[in-house]
Short mmCIF file of C-alpha atoms in Angstrom, two decimals:
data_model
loop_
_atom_site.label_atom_id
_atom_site.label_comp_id
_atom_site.label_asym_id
_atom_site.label_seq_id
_atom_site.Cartn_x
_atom_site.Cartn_y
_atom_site.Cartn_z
CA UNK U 1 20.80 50.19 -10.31
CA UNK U 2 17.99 50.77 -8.15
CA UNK U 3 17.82 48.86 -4.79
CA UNK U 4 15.33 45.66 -4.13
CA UNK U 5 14.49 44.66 -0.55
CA UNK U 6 13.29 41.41 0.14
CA UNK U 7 11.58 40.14 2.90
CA UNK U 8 10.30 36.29 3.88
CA UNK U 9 8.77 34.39 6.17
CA UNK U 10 9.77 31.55 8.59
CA UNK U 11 8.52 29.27 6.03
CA UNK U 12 9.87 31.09 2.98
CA UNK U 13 13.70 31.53 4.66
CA UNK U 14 15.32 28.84 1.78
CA UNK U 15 16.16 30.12 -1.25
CA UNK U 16 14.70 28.39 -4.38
CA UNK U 17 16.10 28.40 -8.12
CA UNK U 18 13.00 30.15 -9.44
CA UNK U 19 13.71 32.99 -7.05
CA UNK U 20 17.34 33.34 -8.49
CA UNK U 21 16.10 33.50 -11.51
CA UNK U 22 13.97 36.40 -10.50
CA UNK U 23 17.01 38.14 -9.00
CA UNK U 24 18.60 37.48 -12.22
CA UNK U 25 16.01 39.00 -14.10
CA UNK U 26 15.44 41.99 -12.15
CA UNK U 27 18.59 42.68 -12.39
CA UNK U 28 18.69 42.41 -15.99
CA UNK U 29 16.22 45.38 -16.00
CA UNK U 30 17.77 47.32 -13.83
CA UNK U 31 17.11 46.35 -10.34
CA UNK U 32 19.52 45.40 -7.84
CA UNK U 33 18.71 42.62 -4.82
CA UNK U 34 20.72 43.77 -1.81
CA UNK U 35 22.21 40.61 -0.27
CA UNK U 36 22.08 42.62 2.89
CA UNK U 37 18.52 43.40 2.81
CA UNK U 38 16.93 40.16 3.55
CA UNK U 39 14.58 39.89 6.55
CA UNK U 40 13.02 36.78 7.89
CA UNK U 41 9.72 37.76 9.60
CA UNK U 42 10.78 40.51 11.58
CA UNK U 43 7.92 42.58 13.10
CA UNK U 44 9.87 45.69 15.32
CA UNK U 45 8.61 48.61 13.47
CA UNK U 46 11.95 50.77 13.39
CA UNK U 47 13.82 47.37 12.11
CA UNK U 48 11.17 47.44 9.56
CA UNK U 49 11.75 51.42 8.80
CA UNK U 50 15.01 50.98 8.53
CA UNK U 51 15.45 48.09 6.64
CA UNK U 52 13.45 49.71 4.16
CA UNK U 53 15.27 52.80 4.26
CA UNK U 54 17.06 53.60 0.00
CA UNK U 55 15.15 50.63 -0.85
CA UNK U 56 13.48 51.10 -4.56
CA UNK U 57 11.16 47.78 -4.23
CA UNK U 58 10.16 45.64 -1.88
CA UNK U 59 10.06 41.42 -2.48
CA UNK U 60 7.98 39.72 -0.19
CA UNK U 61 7.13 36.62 -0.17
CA UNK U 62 2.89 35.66 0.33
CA UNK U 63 2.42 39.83 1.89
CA UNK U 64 -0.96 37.80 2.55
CA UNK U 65 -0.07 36.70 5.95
CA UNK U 66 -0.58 38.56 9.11
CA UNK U 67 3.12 38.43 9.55
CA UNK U 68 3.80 40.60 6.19
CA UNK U 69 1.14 42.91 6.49
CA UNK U 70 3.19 45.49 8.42
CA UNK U 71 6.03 45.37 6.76
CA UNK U 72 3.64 45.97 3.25
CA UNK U 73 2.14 49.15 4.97
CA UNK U 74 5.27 50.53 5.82
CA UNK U 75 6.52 49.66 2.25
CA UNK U 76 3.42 51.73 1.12
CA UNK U 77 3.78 54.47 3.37
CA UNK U 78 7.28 55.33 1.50
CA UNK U 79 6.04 54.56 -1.61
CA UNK U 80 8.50 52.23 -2.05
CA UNK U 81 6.97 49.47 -4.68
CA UNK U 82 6.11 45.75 -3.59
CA UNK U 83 6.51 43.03 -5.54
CA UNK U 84 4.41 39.70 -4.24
CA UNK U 85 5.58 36.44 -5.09
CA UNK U 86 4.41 32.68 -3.80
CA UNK U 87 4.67 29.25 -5.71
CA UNK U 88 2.68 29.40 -8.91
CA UNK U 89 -0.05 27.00 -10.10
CA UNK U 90 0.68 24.40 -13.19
CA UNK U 91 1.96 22.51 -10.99
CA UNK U 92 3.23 24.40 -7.77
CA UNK U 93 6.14 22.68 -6.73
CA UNK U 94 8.39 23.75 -9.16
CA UNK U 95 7.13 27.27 -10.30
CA UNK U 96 7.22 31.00 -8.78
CA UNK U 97 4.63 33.54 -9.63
CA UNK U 98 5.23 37.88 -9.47
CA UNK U 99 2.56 39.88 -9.11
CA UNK U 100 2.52 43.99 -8.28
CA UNK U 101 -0.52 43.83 -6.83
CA UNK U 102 -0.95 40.95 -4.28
CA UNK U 103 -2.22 37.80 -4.47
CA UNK U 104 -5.66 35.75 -4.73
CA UNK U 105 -8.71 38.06 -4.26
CA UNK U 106 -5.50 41.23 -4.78
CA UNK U 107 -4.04 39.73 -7.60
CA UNK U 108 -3.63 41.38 -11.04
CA UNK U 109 -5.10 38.59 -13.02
CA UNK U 110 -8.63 39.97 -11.33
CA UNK U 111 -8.63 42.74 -13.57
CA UNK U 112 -8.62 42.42 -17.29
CA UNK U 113 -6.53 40.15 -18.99
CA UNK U 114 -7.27 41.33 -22.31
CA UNK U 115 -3.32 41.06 -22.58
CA UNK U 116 -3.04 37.36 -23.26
CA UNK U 117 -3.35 36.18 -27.00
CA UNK U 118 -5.22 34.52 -29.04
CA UNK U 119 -2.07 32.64 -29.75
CA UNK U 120 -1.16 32.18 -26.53
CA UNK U 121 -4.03 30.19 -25.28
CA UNK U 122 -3.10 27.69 -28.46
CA UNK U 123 0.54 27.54 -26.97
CA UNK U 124 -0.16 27.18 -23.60
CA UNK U 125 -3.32 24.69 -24.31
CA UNK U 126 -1.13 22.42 -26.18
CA UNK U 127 2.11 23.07 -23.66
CA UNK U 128 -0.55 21.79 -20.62
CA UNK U 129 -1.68 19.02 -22.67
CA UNK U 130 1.53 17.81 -24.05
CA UNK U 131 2.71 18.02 -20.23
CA UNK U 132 3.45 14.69 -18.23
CA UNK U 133 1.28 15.68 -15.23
CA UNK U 134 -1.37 17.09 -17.15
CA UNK U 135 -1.03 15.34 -20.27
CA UNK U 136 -1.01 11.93 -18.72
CA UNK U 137 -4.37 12.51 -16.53
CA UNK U 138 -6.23 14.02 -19.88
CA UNK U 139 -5.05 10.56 -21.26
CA UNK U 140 -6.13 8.06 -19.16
CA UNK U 141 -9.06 10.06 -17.78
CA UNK U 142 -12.80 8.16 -16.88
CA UNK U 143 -14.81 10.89 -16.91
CA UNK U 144 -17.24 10.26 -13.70
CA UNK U 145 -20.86 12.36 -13.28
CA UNK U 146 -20.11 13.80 -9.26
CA UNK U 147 -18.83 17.33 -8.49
CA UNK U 148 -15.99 17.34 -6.67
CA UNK U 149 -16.29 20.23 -3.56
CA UNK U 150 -12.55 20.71 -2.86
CA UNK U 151 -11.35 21.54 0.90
CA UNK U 152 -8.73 23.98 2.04
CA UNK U 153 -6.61 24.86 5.19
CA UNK U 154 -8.90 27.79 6.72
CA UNK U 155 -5.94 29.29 8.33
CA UNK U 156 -4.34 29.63 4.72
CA UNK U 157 -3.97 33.61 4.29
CA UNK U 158 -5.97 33.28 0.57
CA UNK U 159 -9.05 32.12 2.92
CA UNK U 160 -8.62 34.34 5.50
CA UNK U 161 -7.71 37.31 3.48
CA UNK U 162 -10.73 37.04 0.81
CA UNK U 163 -13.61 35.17 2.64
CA UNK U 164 -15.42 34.23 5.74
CA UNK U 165 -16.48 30.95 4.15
CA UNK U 166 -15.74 27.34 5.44
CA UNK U 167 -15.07 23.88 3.82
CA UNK U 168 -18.90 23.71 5.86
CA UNK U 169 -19.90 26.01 2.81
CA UNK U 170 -18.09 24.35 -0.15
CA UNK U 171 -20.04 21.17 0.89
CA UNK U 172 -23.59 22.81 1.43
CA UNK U 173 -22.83 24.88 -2.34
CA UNK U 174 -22.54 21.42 -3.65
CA UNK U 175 -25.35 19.36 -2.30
CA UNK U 176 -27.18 22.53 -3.63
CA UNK U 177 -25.60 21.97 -7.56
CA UNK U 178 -26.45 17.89 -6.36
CA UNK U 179 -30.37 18.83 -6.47
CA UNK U 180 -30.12 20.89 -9.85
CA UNK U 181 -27.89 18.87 -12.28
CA UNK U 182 -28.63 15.07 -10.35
CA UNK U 183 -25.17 14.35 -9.16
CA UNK U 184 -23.54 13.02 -6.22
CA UNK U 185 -21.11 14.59 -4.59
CA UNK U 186 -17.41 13.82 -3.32
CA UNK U 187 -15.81 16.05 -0.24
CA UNK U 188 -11.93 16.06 -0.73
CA UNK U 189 -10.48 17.81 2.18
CA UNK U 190 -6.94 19.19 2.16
CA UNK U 191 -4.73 16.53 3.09
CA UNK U 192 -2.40 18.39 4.95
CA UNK U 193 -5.31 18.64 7.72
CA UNK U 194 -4.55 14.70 8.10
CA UNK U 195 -0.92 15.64 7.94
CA UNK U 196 -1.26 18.03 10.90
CA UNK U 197 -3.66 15.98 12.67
CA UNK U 198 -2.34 12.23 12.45
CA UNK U 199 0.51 11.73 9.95
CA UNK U 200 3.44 13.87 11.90
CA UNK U 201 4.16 13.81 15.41
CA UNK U 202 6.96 16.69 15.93
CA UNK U 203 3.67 18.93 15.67
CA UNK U 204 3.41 20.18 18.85
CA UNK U 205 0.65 23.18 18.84
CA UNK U 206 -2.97 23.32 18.68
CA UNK U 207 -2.92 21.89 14.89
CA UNK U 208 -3.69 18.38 16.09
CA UNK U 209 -6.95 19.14 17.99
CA UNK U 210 -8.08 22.32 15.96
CA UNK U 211 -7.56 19.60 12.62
CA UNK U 212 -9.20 16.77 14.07
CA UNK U 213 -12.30 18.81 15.52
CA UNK U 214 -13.00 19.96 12.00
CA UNK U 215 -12.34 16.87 10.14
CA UNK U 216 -15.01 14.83 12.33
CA UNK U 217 -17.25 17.85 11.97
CA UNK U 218 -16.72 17.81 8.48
CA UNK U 219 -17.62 13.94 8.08
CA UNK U 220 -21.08 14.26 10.00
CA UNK U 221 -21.91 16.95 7.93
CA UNK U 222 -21.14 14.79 4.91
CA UNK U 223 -22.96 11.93 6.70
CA UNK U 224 -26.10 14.30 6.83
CA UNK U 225 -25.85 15.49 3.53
CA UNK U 226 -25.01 12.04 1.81
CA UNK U 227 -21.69 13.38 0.72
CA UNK U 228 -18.87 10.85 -0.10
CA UNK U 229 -16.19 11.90 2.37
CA UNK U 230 -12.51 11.43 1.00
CA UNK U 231 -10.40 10.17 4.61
CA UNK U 232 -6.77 10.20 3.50
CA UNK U 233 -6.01 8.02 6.62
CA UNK U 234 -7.77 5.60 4.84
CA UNK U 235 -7.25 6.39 0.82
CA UNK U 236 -3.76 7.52 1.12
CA UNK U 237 -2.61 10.50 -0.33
CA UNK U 238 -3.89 10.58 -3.65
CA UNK U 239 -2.95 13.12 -5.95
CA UNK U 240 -5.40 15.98 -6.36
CA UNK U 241 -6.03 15.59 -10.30
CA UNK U 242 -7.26 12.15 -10.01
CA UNK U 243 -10.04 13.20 -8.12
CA UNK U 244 -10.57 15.94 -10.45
CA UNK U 245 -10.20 15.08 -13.56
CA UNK U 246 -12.84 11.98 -13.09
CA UNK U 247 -15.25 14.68 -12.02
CA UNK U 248 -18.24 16.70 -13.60
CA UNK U 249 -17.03 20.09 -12.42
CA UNK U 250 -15.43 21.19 -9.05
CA UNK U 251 -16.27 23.34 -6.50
CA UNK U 252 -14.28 25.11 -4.11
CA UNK U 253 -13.49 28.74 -2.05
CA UNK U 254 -10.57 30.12 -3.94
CA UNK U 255 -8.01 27.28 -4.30
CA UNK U 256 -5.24 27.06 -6.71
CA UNK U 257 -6.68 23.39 -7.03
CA UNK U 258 -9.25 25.25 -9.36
CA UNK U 259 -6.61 26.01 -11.66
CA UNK U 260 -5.31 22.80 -12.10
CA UNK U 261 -8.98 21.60 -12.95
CA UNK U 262 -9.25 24.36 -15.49
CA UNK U 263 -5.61 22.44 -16.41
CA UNK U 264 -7.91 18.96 -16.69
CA UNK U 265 -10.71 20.86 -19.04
CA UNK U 266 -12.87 20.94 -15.96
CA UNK U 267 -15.82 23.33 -15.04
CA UNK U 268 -14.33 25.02 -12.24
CA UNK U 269 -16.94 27.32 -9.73
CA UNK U 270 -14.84 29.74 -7.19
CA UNK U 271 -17.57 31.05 -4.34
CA UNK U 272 -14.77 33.42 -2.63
CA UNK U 273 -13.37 36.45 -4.67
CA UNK U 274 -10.41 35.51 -6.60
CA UNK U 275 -9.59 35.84 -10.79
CA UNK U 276 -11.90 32.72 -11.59
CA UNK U 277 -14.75 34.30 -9.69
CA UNK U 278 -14.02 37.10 -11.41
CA UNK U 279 -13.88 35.75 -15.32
CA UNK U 280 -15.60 32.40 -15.25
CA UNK U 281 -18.70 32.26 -12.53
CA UNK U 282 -20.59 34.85 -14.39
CA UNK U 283 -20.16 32.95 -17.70
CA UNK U 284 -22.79 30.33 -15.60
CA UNK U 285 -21.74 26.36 -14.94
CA UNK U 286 -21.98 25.45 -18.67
CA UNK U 287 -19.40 28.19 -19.45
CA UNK U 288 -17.59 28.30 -23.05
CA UNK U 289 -14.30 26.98 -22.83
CA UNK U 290 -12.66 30.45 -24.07
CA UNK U 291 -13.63 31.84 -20.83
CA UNK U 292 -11.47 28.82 -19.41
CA UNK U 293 -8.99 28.64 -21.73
CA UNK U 294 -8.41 32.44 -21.42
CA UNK U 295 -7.71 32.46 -17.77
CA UNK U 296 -5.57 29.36 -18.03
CA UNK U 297 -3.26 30.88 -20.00
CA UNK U 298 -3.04 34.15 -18.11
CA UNK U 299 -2.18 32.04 -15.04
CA UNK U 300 0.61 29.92 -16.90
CA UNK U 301 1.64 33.05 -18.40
CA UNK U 302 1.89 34.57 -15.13
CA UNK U 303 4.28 31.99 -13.90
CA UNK U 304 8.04 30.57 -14.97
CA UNK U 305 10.46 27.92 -13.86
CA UNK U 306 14.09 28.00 -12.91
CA UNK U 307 14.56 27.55 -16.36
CA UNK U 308 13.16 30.34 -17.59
CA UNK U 309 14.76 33.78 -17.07
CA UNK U 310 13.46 35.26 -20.09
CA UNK U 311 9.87 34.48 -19.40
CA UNK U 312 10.12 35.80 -15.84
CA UNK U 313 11.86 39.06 -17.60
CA UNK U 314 8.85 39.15 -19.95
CA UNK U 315 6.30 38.92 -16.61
CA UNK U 316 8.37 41.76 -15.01
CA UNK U 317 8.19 43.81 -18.06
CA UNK U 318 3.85 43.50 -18.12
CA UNK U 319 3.93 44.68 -14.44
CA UNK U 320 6.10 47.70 -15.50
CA UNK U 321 9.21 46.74 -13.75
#
């Protein structure tokens, strides 16, 4: 059996069903997780060394984060192999993706995905549709004219690790599709920025001011730009796909929110590098749904549930392991 190493962050220390079901599966091909060799965000260099030392593969969880990336280098240095993982997309809470290559803008789905089926978007078209998050916004939707610019966290390492862009830019890309296709346009920012900024008091660092600053930034520039600004103080915390799926299209920098609108049949446009940059934005705004569909089902194909060992042994095979 060769040996896996696997390495988290502070945030990643719990262990989740979908990751036993990885362990289950890797080990079902061959690879062995070393109960020993589990590190929580250690950054000592010879800890690192050796904790890598007989290891076959490295597991780390994100390997975006500035916290990872030494222990990634050092993984790389002795050619030991790295595989990423991070919640998946459709929806997140309850699903794991695996990827060889990284994540985001590094991800494997930005090169081809000739791989996925003709029969597989069918399955996994009717799966989302038939599905009681998806399925039940598709039903009831009220299809709006506005884009929808979607915010994110700008410390989150898929922003910093693909792009210098801001939520500043999302909105000004929008106002700009405003003046071409003649609709308004709605600014939903992340509501965890409320979260860190109002909603939870045990926060103790510089979240609150460095979340507030922004957010009041963010609202006179919507002000300026006659943007409709979503304030979750205000609106609550409203599920994402109820903004979306009432929308035109949405807009964001690389979000996994752009997924799920590709989930509610939406035209999606990514402006940082990530696989729907890659696949859909050069197909134009009106894009054919194949293009959508396509990518859709190489993300949901790309991801599995606690209940599914033998699709996570499938997704392992693909990536060679």
């Amino acid at each position: 059996m060769k040996s896996v190493a696997v390495y988290r962050t502070f945030d990643t220390h719990w262990e989740k069903p979908e990751e036993e079901i990885c362990f289950k599966a890797l080990k079902n091909l061959g690879w062995d997780v070393d109960r020993d060799k589990i590190l929580v965000e250690e950054q000592d260099e010879e800890t690192l060394e050796n904790f890598l030392d007989g290891a076959d593969l490295l597991m780390i969880y994100n390997g975006m984060r500035d916290t990872c990336k030494k222990v990634v280098n050092i993984a790389r240095k002795k050619k030991v192999k790295i595989l990423f993982n991070e919640i998946g997309f459709l929806p997140q809470a309850i699903s794991l993706t695996v990827d060889p290559d990284g994540l985001a803008c590094e991800s494997s789905l930005n090169k081809s995905i000739d791989w996925v089926t003709s029969q597989q978007i069918q399955q996994v078209k009717k799966e989302l549709r038939e599905s009681v998050l998806y399925g039940h916004y598709l039903k009831y939707s009220q299809p709006q004219k506005y884009i929808l610019a979607a915010g994110q966290l700008l410390y989150d390492s898929q922003v910093k690790g693909c792009c210098n862009l801001t939520n500043a830019d999302v909105i000004l890309k929008s106002c700009a599709l405003r003046d071409e296709y003649g609709y308004p346009v709605i600014f939903r920012p992340h509501p965890k920025m409320f979260y860190e900024a109002y909603w939870d008091p045990s926060i103790k660092d510089d979240s609150h001011t460095r979340h507030e600053i922004e957010i009041e930034f963010l609202k006179e520039l919507c002000d300026k730009n006659d943007v409709y600004f979503i304030d979750h103080t205000i609106e609550g915390k409203t599920s994402f796909c109820s903004s979306a799926v009432n929308s035109f299209m949405v807009v964001a920098m690389n979000s996994t929110s752009l997924v799920e609108s590709m989930a509610l049949e939406k035209p999606v446009l990514a402006m940082a590098d990530c696989p729907v940059k890659k696949h859909i934005n050069d197909k134009g705004l009106t894009f054919d749904s194949g293009a959508r569909d396509k990518l859709l089902a190489a993300y949901y194909l790309s991801q599995f549930t606690h209940k599914e060992l033998k699709k996570c042994e499938g997704i392992l095979k693909r990536h060679g392991f």
